[in-house]
PDB file of C-alpha atoms in Angstrom:
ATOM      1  CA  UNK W   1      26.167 -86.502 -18.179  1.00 53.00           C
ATOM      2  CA  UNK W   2      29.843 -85.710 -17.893  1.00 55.00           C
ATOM      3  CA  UNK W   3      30.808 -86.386 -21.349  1.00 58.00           C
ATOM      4  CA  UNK W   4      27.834 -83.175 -22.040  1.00 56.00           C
ATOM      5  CA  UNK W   5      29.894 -81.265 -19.735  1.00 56.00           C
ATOM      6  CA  UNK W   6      32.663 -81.986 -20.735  1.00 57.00           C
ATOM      7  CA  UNK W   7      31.910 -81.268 -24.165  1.00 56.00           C
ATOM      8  CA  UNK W   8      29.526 -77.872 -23.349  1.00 53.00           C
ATOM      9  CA  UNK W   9      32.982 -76.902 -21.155  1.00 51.00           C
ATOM     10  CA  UNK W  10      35.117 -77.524 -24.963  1.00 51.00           C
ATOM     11  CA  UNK W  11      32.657 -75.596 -27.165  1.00 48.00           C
ATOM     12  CA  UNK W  12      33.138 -72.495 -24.485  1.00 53.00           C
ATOM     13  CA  UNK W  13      36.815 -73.031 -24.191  1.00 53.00           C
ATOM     14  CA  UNK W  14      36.742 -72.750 -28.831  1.00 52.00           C
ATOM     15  CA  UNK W  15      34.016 -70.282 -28.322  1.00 60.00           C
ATOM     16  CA  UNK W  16      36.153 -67.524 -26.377  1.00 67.00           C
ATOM     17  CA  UNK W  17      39.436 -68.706 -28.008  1.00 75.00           C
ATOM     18  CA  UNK W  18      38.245 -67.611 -31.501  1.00 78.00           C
ATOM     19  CA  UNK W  19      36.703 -64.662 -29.978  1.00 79.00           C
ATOM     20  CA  UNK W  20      40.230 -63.670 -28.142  1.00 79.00           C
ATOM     21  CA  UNK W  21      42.215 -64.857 -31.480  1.00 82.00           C
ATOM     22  CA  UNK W  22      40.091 -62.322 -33.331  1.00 86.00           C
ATOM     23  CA  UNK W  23      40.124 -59.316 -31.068  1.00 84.00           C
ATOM     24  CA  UNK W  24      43.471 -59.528 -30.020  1.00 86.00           C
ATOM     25  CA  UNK W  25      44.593 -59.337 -33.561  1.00 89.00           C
ATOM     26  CA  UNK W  26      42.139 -56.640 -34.153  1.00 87.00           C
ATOM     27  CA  UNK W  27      43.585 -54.676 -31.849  1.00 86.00           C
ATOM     28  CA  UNK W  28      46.877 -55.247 -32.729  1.00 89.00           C
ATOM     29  CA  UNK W  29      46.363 -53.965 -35.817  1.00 91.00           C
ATOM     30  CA  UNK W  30      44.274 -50.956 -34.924  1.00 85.00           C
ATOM     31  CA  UNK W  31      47.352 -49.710 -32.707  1.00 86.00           C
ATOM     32  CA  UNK W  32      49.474 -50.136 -36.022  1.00 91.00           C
ATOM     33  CA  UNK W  33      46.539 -47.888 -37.440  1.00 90.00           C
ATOM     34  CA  UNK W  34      46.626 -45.239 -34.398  1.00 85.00           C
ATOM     35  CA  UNK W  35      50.060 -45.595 -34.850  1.00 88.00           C
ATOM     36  CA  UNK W  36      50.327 -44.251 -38.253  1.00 91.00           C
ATOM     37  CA  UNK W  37      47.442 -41.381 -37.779  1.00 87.00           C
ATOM     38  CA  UNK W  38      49.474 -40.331 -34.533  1.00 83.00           C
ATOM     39  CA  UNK W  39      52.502 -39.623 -36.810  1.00 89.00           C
ATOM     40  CA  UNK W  40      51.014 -37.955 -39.701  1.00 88.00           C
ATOM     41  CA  UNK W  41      49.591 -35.775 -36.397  1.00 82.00           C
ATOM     42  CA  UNK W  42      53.386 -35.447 -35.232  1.00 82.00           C
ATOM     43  CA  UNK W  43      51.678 -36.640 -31.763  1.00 79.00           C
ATOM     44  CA  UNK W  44      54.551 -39.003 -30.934  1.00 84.00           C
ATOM     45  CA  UNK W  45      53.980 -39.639 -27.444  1.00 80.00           C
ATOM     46  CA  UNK W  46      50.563 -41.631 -28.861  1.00 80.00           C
ATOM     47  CA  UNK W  47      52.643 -43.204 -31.475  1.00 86.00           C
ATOM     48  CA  UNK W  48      54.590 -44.699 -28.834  1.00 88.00           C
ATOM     49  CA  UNK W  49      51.491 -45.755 -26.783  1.00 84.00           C
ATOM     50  CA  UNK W  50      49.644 -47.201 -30.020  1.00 86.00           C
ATOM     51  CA  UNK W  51      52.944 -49.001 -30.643  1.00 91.00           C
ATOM     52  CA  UNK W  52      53.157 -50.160 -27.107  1.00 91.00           C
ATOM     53  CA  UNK W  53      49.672 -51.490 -27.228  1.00 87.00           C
ATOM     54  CA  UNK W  54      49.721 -53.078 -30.501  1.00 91.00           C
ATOM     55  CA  UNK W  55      53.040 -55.391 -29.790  1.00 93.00           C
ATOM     56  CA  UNK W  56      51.163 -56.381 -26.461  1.00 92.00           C
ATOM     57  CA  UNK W  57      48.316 -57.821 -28.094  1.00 91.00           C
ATOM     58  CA  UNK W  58      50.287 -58.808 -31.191  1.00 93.00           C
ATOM     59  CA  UNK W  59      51.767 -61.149 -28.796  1.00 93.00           C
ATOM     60  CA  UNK W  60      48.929 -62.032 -26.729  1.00 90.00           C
ATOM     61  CA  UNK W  61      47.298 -63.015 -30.362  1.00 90.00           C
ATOM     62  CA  UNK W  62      50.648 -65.336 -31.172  1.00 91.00           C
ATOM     63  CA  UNK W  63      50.266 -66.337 -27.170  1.00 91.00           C
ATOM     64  CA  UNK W  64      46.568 -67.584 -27.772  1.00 87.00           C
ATOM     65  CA  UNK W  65      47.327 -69.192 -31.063  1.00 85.00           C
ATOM     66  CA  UNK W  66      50.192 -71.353 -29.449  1.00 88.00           C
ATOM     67  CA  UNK W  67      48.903 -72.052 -26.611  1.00 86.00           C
ATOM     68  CA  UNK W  68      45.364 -72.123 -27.012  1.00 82.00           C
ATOM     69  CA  UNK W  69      44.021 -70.618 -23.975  1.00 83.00           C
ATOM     70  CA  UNK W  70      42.632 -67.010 -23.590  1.00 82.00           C
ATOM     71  CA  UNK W  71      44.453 -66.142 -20.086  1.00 82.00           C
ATOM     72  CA  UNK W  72      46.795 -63.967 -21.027  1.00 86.00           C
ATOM     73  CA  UNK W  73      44.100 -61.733 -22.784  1.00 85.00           C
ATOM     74  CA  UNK W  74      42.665 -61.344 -19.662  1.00 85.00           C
ATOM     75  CA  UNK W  75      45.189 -59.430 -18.114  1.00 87.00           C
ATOM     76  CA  UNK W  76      46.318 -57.525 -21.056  1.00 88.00           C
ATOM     77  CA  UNK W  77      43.165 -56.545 -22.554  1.00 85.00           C
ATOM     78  CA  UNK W  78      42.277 -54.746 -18.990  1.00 88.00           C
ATOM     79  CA  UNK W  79      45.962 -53.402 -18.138  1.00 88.00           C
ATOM     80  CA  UNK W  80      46.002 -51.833 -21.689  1.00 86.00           C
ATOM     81  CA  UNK W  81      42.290 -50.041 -21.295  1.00 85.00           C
ATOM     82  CA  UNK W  82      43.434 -48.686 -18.183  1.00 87.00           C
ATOM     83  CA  UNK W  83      47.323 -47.809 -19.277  1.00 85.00           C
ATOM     84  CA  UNK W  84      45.633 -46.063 -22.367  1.00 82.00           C
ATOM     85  CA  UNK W  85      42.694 -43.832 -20.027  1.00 84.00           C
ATOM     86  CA  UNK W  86      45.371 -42.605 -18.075  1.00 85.00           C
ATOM     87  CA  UNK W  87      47.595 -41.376 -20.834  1.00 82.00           C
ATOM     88  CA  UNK W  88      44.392 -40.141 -22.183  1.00 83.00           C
ATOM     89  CA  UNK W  89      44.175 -38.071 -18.862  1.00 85.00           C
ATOM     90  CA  UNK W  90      46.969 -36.973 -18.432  1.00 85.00           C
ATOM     91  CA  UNK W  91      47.966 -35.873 -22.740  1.00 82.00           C
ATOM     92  CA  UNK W  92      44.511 -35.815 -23.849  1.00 79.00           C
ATOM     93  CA  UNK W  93      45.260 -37.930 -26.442  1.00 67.00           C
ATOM     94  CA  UNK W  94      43.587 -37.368 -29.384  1.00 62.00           C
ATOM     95  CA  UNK W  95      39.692 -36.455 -27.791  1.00 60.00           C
ATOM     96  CA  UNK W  96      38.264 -37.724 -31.014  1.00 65.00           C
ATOM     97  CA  UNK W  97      39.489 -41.223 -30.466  1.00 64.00           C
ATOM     98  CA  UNK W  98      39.560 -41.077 -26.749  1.00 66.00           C
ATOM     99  CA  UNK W  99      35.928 -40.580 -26.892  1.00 70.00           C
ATOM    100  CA  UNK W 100      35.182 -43.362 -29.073  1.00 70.00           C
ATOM    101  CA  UNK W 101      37.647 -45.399 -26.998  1.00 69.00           C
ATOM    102  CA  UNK W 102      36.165 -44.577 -23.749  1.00 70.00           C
ATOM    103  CA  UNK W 103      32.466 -45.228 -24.785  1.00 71.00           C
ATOM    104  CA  UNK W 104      32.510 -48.642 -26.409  1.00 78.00           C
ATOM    105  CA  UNK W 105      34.679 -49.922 -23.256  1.00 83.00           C
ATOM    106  CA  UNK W 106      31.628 -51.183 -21.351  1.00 85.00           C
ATOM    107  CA  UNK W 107      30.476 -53.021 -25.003  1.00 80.00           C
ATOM    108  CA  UNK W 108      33.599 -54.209 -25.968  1.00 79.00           C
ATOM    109  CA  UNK W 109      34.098 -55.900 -22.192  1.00 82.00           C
ATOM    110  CA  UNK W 110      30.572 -56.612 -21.957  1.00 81.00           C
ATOM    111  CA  UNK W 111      31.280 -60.266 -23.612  1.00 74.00           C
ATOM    112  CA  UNK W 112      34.938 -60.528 -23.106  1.00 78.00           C
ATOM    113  CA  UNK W 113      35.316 -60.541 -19.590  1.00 81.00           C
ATOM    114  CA  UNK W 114      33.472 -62.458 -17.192  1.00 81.00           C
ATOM    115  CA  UNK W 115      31.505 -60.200 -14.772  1.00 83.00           C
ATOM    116  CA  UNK W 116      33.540 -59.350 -12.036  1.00 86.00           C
ATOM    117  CA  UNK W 117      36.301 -58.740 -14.152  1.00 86.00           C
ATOM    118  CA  UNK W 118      33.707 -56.921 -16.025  1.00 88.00           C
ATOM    119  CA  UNK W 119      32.662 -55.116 -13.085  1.00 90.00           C
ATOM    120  CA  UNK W 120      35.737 -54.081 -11.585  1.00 91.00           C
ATOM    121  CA  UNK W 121      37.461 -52.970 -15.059  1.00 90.00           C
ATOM    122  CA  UNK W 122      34.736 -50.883 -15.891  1.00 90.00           C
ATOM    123  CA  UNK W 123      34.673 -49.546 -11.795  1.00 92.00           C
ATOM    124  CA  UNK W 124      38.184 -48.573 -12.138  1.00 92.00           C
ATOM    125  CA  UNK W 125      37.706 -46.568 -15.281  1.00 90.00           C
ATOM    126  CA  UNK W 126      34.506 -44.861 -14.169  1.00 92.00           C
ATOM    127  CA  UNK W 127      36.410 -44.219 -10.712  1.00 93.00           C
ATOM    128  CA  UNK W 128      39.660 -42.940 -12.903  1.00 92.00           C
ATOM    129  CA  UNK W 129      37.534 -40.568 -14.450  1.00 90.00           C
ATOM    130  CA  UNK W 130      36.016 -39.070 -11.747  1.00 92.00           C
ATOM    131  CA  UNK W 131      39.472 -38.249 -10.526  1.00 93.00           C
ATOM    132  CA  UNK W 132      40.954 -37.022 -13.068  1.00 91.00           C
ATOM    133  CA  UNK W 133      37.771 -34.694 -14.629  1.00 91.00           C
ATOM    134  CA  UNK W 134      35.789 -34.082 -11.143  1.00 93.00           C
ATOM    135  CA  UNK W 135      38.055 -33.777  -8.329  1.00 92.00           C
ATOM    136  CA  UNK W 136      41.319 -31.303  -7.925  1.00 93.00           C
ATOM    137  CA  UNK W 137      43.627 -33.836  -9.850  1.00 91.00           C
ATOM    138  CA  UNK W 138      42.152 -32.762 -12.739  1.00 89.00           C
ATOM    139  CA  UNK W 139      44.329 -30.128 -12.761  1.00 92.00           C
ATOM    140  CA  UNK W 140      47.486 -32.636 -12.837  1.00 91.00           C
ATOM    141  CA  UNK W 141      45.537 -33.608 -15.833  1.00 90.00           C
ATOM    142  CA  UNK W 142      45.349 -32.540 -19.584  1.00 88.00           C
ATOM    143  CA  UNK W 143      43.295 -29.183 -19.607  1.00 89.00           C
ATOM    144  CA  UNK W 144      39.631 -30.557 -21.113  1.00 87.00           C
ATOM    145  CA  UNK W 145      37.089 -27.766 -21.651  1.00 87.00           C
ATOM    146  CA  UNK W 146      35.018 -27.585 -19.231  1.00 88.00           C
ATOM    147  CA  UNK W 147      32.100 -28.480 -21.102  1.00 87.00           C
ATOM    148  CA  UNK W 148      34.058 -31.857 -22.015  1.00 85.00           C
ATOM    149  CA  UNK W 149      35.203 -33.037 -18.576  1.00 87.00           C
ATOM    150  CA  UNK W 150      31.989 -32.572 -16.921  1.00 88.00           C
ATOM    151  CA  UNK W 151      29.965 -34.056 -19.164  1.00 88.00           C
ATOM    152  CA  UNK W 152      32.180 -37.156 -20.371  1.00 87.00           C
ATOM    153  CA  UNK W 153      32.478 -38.982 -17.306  1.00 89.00           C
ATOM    154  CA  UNK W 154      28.124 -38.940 -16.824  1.00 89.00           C
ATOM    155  CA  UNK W 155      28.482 -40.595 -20.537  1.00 88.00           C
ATOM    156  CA  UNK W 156      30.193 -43.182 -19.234  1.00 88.00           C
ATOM    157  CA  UNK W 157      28.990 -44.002 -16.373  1.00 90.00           C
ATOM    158  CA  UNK W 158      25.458 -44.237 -18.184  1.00 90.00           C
ATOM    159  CA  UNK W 159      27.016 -46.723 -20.803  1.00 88.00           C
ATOM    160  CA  UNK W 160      28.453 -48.422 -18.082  1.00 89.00           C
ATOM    161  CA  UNK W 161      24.969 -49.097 -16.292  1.00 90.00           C
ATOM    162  CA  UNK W 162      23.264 -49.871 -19.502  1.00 90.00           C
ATOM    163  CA  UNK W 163      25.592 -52.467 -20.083  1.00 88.00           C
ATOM    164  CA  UNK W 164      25.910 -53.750 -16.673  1.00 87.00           C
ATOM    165  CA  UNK W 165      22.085 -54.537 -16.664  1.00 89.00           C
ATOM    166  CA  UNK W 166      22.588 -55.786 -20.363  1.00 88.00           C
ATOM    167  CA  UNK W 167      25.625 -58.180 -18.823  1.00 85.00           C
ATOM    168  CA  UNK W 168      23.288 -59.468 -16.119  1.00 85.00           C
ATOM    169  CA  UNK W 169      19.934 -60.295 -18.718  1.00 87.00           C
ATOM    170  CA  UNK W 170      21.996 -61.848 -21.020  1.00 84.00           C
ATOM    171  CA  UNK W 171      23.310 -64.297 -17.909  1.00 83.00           C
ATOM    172  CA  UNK W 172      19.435 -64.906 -16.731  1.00 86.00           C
ATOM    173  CA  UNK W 173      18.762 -66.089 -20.074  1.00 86.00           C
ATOM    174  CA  UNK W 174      21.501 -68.489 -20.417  1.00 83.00           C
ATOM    175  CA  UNK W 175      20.961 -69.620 -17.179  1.00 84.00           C
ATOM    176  CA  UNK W 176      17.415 -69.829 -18.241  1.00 87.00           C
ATOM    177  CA  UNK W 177      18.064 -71.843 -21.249  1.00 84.00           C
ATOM    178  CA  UNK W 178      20.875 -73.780 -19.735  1.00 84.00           C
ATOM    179  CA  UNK W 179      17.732 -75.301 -17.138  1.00 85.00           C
ATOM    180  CA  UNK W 180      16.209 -75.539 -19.922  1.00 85.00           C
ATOM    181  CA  UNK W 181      18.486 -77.889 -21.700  1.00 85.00           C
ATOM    182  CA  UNK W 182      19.403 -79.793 -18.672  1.00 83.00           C
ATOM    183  CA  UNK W 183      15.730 -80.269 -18.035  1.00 84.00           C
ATOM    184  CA  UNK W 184      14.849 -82.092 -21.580  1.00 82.00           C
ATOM    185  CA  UNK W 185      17.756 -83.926 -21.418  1.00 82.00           C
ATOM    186  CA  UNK W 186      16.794 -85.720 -17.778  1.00 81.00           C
ATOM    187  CA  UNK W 187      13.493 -86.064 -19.488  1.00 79.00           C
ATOM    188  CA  UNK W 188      15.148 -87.674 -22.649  1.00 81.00           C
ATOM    189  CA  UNK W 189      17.118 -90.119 -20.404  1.00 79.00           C
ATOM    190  CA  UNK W 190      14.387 -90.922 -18.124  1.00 80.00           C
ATOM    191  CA  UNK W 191      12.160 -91.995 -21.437  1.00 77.00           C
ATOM    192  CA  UNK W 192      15.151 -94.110 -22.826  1.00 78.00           C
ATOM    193  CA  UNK W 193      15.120 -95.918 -19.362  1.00 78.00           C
ATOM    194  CA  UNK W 194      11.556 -96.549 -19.299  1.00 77.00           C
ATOM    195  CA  UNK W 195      12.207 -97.617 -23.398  1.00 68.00           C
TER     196      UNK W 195
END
């Protein structure tokens, strides 16, 4: 029984270290990207942030290959989603990108992250939002239309629910499935006995 957890414990532990080798390097190199777009834009302060970024997880993806374990994606992956919203509130950014950005947040962290981190990342962006779009910060803030600040943080906040709900179904069914397992395999070790 503890050699299966053992090994269910390993396959997790390869599991989320392929899945952090992957996406650190692919957003490493979509900051290189950003990078380049930001300069043919002559928007240097993002070419500096997309720079910034894309070192961070260009060494969190040498950190992970080296070391093997996914902690240090952890805190990077959140420090850098919140470091880029609120250079996106306060410059704007470029609203295309920050738009895509902001919305596949909740997706992108839905399987990343374990849920409270998953919770409390996504909190603090929704709640960062709200400040800087709803509240009289926003005019400490880059100057969105109106149109765009009132409406962008209700986009979020519905993605954010939506995944939330799709965060907690997807841990009832392994849950499920893990009683499952554990379930057939008592049965399969109570019929070798009586074998």
């Amino acid at each position: 029984m503890k050699n299966k957890r053992r090994r269910k414990t390993q396959l997790n532990r390869d599991k989320n270290y392929h899945i952090g080798w992957f996406i650190s390097l692919l957003i490493g190199l979509h900051g290189l990207l950003m990078s380049v777009v930001c300069f043919r834009d002559e928007n240097y302060s993002m070419v500096i942030v997309s720079l910034a970024y894309s070192i961070i997880m260009f060494i969190t993806f040498v950190f992970i290959n080296l070391t093997k374990k996914i902690t240090l994606f952890y805190v990077t992956g959140p420090l850098i989603i919140i470091a880029l919203e609120v250079d996106f509130l306060l410059t704007g950014g470029t609203q295309g990108f920050g738009i895509i950005w902001m919305a596949i947040i909740p997706l992108f962290t839905l399987y990343l992250l374990p849920t409270v981190a998953f919770f409390t990342l996504n909190s603090v962006v929704f709640l960062l939002l709200v400040l800087g779009m709803w509240t009289p910060l926003k005019y400490n803030c880059y100057p969105f239309s109106p149109y765009f600040s009132t409406r962008f943080p209700l986009v979020y906040m519905i993605a954010y629910i939506f995944t939330f709900f799709l965060k907690h179904r997807i841990q009832l069914t392994e849950n499920e499935l893990n009683d499952q397992k554990n379930m057939l395999s008592s049965e399969i070790e109570q019929a070798t006995f009586i074998q």
